[in-house]
CSV table of C-alpha atoms and ligand atoms in Angstrom, one decimal:
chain,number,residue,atom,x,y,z
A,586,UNK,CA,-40.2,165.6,-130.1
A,587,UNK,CA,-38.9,162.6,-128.8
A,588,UNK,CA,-36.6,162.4,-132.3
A,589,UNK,CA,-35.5,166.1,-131.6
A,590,UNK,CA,-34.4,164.9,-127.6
A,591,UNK,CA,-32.7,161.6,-129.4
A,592,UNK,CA,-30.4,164.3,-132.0
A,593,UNK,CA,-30.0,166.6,-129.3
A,594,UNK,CA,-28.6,164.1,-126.6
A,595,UNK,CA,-26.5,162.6,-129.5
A,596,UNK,CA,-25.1,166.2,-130.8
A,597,UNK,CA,-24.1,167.5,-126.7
A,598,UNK,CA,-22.5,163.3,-126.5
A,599,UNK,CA,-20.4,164.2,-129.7
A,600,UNK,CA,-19.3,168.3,-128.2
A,601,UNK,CA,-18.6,166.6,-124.9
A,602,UNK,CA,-16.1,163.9,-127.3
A,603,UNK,CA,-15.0,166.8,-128.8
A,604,UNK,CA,-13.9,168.8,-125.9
A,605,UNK,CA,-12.7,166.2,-123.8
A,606,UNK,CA,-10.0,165.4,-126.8
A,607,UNK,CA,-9.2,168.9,-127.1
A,608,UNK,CA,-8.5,169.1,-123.8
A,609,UNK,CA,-6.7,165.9,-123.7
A,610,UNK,CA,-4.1,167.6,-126.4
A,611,UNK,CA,-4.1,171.3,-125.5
A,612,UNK,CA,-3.7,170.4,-121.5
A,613,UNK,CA,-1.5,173.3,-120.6
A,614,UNK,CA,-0.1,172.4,-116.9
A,615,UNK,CA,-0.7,175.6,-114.3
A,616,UNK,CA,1.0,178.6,-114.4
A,617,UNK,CA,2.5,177.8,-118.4
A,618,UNK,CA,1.8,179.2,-121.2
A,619,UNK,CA,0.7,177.3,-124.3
A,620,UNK,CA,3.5,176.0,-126.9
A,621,UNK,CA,2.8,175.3,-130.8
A,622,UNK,CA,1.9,171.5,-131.3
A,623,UNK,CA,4.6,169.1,-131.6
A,624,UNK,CA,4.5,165.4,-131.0
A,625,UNK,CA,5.8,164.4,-127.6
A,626,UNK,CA,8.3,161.7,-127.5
A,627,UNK,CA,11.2,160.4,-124.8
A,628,UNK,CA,13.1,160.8,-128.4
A,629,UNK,CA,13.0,164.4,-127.7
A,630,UNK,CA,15.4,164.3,-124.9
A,631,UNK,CA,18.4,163.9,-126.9
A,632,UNK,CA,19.9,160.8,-125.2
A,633,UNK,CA,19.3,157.4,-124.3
A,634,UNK,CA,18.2,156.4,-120.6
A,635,UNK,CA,21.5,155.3,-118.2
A,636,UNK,CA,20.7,152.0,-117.5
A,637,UNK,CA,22.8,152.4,-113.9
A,638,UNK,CA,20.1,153.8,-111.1
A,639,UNK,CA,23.1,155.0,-109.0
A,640,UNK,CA,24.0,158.1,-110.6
A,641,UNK,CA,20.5,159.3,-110.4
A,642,UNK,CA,20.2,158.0,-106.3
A,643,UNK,CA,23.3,160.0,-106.4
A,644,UNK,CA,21.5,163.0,-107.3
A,645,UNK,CA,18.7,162.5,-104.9
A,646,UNK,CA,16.3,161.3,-107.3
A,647,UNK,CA,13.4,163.6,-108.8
A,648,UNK,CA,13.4,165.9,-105.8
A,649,UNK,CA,17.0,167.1,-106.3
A,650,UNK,CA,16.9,167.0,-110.2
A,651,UNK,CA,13.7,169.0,-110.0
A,652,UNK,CA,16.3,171.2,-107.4
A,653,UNK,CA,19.0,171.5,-109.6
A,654,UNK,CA,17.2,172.3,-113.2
A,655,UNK,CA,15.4,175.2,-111.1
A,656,UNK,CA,18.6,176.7,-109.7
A,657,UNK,CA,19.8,176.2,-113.4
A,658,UNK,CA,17.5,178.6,-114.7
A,659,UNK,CA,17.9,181.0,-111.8
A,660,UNK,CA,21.2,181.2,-111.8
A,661,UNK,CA,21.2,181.4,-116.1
A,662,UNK,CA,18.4,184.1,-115.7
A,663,UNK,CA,21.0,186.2,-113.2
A,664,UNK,CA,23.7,185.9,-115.3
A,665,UNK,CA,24.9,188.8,-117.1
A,666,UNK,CA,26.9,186.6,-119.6
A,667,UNK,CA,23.5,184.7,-120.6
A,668,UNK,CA,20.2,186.6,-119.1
A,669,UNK,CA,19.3,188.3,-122.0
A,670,UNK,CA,18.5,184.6,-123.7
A,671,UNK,CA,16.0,184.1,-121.1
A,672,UNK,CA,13.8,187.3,-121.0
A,673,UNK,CA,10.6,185.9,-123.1
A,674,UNK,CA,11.1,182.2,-121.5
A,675,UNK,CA,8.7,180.3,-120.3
A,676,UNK,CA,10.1,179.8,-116.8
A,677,UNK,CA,7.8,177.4,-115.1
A,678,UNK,CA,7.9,174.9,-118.1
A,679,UNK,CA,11.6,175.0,-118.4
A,680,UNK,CA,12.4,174.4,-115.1
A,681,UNK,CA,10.0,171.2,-115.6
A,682,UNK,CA,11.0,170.0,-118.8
A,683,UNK,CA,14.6,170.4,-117.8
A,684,UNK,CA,13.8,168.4,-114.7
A,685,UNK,CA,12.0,165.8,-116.6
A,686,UNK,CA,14.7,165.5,-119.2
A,687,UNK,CA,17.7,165.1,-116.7
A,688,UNK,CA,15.7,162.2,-114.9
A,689,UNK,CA,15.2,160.7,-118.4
A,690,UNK,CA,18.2,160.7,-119.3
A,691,UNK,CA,19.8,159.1,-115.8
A,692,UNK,CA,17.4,156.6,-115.8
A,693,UNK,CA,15.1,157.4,-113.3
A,694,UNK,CA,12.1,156.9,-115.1
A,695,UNK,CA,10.6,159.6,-116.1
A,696,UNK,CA,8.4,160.8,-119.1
A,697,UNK,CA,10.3,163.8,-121.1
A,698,UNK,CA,7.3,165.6,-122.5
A,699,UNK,CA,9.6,168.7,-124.2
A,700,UNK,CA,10.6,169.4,-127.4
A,701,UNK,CA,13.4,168.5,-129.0
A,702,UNK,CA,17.0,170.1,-128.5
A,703,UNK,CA,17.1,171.1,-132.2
A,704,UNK,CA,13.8,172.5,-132.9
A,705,UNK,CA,13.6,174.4,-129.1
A,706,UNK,CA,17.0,176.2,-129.6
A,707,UNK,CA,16.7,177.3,-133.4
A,708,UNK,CA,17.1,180.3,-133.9
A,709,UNK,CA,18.2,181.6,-130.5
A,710,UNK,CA,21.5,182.5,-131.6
A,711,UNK,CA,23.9,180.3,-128.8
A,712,UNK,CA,27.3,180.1,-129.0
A,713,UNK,CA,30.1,178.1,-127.4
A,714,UNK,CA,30.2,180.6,-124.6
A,715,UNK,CA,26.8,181.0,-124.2
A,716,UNK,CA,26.8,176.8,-123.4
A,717,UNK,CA,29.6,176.7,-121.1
A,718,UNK,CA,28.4,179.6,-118.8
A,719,UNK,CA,25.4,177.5,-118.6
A,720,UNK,CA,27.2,174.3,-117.7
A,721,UNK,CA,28.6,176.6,-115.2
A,722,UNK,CA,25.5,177.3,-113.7
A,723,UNK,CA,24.7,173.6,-113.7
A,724,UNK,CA,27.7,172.6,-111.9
A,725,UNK,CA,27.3,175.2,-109.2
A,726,UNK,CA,23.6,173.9,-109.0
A,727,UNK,CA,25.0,170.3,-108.5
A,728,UNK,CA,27.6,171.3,-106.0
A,729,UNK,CA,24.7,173.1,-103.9
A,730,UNK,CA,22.8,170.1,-104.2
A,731,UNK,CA,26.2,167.7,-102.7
A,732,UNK,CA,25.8,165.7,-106.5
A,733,UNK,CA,29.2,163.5,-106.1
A,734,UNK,CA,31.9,164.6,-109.1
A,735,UNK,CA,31.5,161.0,-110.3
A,736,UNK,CA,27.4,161.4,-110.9
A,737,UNK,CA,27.6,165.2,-111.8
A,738,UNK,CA,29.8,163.9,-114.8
A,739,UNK,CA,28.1,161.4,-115.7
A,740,UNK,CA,25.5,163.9,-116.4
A,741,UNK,CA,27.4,166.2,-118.2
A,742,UNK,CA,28.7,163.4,-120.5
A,743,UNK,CA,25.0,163.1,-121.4
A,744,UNK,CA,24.5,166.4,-122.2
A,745,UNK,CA,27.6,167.2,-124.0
A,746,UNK,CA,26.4,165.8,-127.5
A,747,UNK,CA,23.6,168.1,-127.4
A,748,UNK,CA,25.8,171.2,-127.9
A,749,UNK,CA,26.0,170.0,-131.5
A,750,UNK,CA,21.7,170.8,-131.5
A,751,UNK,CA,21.9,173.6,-129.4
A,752,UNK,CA,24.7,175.8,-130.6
A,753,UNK,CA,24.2,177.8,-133.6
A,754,UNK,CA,27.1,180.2,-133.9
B,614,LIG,C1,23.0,170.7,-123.3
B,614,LIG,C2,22.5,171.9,-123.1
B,614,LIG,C3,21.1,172.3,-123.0
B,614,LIG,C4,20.0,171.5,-122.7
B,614,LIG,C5,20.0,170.0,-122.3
B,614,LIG,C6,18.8,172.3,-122.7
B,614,LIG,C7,17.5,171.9,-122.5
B,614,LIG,C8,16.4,172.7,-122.7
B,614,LIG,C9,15.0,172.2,-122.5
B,614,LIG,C10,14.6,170.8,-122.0
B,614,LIG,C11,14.2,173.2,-122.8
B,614,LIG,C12,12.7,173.2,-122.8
B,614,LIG,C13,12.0,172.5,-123.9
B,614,LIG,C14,10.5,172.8,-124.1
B,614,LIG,O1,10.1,173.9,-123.7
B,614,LIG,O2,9.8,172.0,-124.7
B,614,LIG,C15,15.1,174.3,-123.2
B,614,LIG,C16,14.6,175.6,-123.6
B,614,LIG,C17,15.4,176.7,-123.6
B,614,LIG,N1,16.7,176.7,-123.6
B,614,LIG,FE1,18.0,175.2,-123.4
B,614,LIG,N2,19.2,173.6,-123.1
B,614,LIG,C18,20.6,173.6,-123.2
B,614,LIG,C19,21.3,174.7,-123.6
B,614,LIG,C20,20.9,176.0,-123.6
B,614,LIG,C21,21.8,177.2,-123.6
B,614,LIG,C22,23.3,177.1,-123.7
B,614,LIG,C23,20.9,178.3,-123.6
B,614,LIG,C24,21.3,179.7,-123.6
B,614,LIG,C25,22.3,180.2,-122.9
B,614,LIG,C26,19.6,177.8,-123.6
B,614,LIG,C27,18.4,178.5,-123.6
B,614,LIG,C28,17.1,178.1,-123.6
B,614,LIG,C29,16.0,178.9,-123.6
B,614,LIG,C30,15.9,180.5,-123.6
B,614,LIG,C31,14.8,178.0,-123.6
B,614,LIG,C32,13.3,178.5,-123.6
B,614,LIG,C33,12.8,178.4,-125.0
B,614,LIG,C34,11.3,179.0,-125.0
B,614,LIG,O3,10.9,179.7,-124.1
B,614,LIG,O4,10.6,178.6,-126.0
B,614,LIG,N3,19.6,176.4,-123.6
B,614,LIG,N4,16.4,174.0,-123.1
């Protein structure tokens, strides 16, 4: 008996481990669906940290990136030119990723927890056009934000590169 309590303990000790690690990698935040597994890196977002806090004070920090990626997506998910692209998206996880990537990338210290620009784009069928109604949208986001032209470049010098990963035709 007291054996049988010993191997039980031990066997609810080891599915306890179990689930907590499960958890640990499947944590899916609220109101997002789940994604395929991929390993989260900072490499993901595509460019190197600003090393300059100003531009990203001049955005207003995390309260106005997290602002401006969500009128992003609003505005992209309006847009006759583009909408169609976002119909099966994930809309609460790209507003935060997008958030999380832009204070990344201006140095404000943030964990980007996305994929990668390559691997998340594939397939999707951008072109050129489709990328600069988007950087539309941004800049109109920006302006309603009061983003200063120096910092809103800044940022769209960052992102720039990525049209290479992102634009397929
Ligand atoms: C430099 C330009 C761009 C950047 C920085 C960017 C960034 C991102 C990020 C961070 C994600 C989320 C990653 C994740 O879920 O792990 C994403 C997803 C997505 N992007 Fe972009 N993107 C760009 C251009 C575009 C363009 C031009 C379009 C189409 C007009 C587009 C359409 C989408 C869609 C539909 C998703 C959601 C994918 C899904 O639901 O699985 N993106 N993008």
């Amino acid at each position: 008996m007291r054996h049988f309590t010993q191997s039980a303990a031990l066997a609810a000790v080891i599915a306890l481990g179990l689930a907590g690690s499960a958890l640990a990698q499947d944590a899916v935040p609220p109101g997002e669906q789940p994604v395929d597994p991929y390993v989260q890196s900072n490499a993901n977002a595509g460019a190197k940290p600003m090393d300059d806090t100003r531009v990203f004070e001049a955005f207003r920090g995390k309260d106005g990136l997290v602002r401006i990626a969500a009128d992003t997506v609003d505005r992209s998910m309006a847009d006759p030119r583009i909408k169609e692209i976002f119909a099966t998206t994930d809309v609460p996880r790209l507003k935060r990723t997008l958030a999380e990537q832009f204070c990344y990338v201006l140095g404000g210290g943030c964990a980007y927890s996305g994929r990668d620009m390559a691997a998340v784009h594939k397939d999707m069928g951008v072109t050129n056009r489709d990328m600069n109604a988007l950087i539309e949208n941004l800049q109109l986001a920006m302006d309603k934000e009061g983003v200063p032209f120096f910092a809103q470049n800044k940022l769209l010098a960052k992102l720039a590169p990525m049209q290479r990963s992102v634009v397929e035709r």
